[in-house]
XYZ file of N, CA, C and O in Angstrom:
388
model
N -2.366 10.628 80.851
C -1.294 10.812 79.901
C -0.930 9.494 79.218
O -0.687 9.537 78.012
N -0.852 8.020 80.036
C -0.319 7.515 79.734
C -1.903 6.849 78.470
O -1.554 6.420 77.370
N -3.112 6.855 78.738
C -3.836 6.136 78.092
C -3.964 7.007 76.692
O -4.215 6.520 75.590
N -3.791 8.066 76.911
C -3.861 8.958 75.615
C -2.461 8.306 74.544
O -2.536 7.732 73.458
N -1.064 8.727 75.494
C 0.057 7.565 74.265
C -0.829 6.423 73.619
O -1.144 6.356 72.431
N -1.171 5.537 74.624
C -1.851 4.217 74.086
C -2.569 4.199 73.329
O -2.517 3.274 72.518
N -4.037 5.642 73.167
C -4.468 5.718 71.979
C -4.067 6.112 71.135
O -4.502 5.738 70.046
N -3.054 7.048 71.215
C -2.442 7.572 69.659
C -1.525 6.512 68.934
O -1.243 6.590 67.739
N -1.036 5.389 69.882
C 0.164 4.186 69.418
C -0.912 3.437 68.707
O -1.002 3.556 67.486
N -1.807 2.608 69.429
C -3.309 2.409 68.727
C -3.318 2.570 67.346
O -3.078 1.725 66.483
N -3.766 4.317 67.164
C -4.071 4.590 65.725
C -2.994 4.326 65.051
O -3.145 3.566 64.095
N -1.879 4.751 65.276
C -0.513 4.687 63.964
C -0.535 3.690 64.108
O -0.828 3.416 62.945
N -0.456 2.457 64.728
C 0.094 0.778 64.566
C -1.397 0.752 63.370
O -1.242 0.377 62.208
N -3.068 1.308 64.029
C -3.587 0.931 62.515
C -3.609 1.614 61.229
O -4.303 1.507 60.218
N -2.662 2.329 61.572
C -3.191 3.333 60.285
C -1.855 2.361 59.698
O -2.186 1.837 58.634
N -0.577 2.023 60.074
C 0.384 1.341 59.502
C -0.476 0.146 58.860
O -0.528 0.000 57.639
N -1.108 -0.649 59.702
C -1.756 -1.739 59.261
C -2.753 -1.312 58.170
O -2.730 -2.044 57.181
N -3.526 -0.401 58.136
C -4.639 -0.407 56.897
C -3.630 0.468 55.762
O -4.430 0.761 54.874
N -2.272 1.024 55.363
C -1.673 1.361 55.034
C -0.814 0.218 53.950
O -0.594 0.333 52.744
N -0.468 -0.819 54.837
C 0.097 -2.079 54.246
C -1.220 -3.078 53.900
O -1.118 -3.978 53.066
N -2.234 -2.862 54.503
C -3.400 -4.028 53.599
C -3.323 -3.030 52.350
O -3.267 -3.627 51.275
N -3.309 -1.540 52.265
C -4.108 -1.054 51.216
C -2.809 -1.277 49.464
O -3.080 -1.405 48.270
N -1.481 -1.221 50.222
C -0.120 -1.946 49.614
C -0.498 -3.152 49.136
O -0.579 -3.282 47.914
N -0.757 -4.093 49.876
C -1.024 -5.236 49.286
C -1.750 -5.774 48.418
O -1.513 -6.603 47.540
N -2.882 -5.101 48.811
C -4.254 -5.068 47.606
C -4.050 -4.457 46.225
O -4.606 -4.771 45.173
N -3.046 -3.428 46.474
C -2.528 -2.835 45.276
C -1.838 -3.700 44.558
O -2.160 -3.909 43.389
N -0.785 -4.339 45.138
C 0.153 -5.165 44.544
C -0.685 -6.479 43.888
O -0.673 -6.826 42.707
N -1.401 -7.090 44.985
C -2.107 -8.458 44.004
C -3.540 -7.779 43.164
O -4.038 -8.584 42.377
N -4.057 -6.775 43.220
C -5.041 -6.777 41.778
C -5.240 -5.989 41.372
O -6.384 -5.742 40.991
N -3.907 -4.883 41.182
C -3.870 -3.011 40.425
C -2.954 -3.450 39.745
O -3.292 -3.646 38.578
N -1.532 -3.784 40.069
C -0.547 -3.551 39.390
C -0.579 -5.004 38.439
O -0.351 -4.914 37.233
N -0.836 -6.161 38.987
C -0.578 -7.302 37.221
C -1.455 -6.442 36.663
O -0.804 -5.791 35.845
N -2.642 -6.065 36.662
C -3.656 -5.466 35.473
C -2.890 -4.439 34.630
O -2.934 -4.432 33.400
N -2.345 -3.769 35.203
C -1.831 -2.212 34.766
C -0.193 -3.187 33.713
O 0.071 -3.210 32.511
N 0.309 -3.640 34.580
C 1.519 -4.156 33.734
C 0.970 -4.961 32.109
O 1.579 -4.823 31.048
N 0.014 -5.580 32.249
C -0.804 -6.595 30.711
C -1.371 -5.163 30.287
O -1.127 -5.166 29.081
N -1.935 -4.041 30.547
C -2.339 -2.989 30.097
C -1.174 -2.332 29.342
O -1.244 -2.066 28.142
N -0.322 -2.135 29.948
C 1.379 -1.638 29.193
C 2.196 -2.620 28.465
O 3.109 -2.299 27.705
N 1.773 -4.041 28.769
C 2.163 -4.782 27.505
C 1.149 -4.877 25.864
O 1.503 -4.784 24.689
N 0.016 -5.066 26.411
C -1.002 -4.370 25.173
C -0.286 -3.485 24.735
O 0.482 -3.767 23.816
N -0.329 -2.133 25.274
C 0.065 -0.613 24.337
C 1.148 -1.153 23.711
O 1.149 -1.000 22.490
N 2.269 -1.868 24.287
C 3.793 -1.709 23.934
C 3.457 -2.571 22.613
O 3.856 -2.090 21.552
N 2.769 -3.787 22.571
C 2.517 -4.779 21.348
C 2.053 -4.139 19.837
O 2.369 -4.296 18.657
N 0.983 -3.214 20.732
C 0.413 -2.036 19.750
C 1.244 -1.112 19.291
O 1.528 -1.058 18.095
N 1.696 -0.337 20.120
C 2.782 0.403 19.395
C 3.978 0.138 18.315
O 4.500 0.689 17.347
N 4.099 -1.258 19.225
C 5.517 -1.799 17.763
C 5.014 -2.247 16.960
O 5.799 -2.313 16.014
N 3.580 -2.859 16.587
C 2.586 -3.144 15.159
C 2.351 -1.907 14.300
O 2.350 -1.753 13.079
N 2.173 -1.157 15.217
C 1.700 0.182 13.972
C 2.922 0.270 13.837
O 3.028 0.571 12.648
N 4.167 0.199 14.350
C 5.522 1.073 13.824
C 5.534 0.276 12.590
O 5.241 0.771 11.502
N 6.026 -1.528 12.820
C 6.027 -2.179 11.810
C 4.850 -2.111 10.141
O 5.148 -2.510 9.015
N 3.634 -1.509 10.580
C 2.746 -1.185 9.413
C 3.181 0.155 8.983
O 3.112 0.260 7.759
N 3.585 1.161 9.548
C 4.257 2.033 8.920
C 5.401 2.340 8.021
O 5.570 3.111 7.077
N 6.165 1.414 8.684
C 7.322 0.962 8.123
C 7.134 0.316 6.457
O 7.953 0.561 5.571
N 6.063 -0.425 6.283
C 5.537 -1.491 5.578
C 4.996 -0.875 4.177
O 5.151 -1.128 2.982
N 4.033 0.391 5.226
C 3.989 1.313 3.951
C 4.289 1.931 3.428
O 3.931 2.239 2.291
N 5.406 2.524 4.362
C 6.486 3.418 3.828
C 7.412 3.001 2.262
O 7.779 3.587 1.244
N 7.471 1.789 2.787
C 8.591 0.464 2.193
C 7.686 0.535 0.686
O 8.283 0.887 -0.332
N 6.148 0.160 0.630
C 5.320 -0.053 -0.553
C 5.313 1.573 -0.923
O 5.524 1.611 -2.135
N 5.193 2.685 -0.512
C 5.409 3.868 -0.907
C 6.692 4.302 -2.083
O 6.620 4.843 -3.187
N 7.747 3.839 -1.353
C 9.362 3.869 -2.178
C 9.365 2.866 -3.234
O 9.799 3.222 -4.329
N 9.075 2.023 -3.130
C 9.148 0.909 -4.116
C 8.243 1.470 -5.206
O 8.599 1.364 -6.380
N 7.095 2.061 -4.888
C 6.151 1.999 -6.087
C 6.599 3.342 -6.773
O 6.089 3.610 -7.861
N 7.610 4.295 -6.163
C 8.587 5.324 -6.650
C 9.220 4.995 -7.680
O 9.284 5.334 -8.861
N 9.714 4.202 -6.941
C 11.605 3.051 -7.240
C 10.669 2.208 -8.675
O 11.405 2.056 -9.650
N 9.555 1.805 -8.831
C 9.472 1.088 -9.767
C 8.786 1.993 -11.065
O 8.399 1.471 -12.110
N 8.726 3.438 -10.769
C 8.158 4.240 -11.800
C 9.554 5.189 -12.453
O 9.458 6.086 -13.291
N 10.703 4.741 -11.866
C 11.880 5.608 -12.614
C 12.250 4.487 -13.854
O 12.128 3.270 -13.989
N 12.694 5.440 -14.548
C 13.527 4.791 -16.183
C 15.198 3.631 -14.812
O 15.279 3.522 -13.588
N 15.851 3.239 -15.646
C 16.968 2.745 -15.344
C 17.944 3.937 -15.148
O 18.648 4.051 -14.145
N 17.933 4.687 -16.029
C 18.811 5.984 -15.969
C 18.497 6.293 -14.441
O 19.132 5.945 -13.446
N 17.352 7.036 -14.541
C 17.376 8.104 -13.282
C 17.074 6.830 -11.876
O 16.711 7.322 -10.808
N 17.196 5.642 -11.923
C 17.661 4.752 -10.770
C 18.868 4.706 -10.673
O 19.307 4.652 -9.524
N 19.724 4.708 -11.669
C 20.893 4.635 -11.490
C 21.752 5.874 -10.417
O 22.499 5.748 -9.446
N 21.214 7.047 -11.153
C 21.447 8.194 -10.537
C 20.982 8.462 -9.131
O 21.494 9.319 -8.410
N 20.142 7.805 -8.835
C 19.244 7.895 -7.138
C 20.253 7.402 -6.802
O 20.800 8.013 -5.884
N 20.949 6.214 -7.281
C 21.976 5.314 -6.509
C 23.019 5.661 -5.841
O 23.403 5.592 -4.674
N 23.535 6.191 -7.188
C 25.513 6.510 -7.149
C 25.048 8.158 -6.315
O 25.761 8.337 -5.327
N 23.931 9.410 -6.575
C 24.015 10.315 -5.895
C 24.628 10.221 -5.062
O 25.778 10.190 -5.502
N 24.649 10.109 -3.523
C 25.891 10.235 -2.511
C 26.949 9.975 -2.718
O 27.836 10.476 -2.027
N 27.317 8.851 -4.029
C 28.368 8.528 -3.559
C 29.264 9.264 -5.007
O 30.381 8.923 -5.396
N 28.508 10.182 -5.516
C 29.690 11.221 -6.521
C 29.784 10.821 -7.679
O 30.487 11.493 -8.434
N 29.037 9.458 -8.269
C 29.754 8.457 -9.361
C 28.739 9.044 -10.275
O 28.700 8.163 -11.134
N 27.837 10.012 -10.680
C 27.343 9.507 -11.668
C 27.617 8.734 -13.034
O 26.897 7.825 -13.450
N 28.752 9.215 -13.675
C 29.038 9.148 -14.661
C 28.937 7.791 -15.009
O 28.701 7.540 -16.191
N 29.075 6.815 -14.168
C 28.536 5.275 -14.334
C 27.197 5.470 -15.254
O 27.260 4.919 -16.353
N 26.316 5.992 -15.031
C 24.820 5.786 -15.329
C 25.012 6.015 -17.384
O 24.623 5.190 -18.211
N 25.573 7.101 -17.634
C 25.685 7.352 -18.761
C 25.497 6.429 -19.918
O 25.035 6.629 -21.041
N 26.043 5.226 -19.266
C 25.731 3.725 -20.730
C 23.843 3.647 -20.372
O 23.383 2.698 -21.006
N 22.891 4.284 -19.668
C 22.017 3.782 -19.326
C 21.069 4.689 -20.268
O 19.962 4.405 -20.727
N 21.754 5.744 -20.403
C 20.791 6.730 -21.020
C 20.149 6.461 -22.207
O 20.780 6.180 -23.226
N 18.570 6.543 -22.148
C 17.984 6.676 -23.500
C 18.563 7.450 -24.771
O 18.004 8.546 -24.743
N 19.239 7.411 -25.642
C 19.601 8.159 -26.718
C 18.190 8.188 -27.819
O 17.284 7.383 -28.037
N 18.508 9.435 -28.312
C 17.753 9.791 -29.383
C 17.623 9.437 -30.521
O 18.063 8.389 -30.048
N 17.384 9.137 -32.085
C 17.966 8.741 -33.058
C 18.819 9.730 -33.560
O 20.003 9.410 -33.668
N 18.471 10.910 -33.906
C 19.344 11.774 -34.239
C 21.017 11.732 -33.322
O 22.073 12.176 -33.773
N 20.879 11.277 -32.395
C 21.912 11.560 -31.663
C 22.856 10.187 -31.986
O 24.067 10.194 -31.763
N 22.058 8.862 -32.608
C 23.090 7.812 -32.861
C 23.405 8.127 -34.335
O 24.242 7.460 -34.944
């Protein structure tokens, strides 16, 4: 009885021990790799956001630079209710001066 405890204490003290080598090994050459692996993605990810952003930005602008003054004006004041500002902006007709 008693040598059988001794072998089963045996195994769990090694299975604890090859349990914590297999911890350790993890810790010094799985996890730095994996963490520089998730700093890559994260670097990557906020570059493409910023190039999206970028083109988005050259998208609107090249909008923004194909309206008359009038209808910029009006993109402007829209939310905020004012058109009637824009009115000195308007192209007039000759007939109409």
């Amino acid at each position: 009885m008693i040598a059988w405890i001794k072998t089963r204490l045996m195994a769990l003290v090694g299975g604890m021990v090859g349990a914590a080598v297999m911890l350790l090994a993890m810790f010094i050459f799985f996890l730095p790799q994996a963490r520089q692996e998730g700093r890559e993605a994260e670097r990557a990810a906020i570059a493409q956001a910023a190039l999206d952003a970028v083109k988005e930005r050259v998208k609107d602008d090249a909008e923004r630079e194909a309206l008359s003054a009038y209808d910029l004006c009006v993109d402007y004041f829209r939310h905020r209710g004012r058109v009637p500002e824009c009115d000195g902006l308007r192209v007039r007709t000759l007939r109409e001066e």
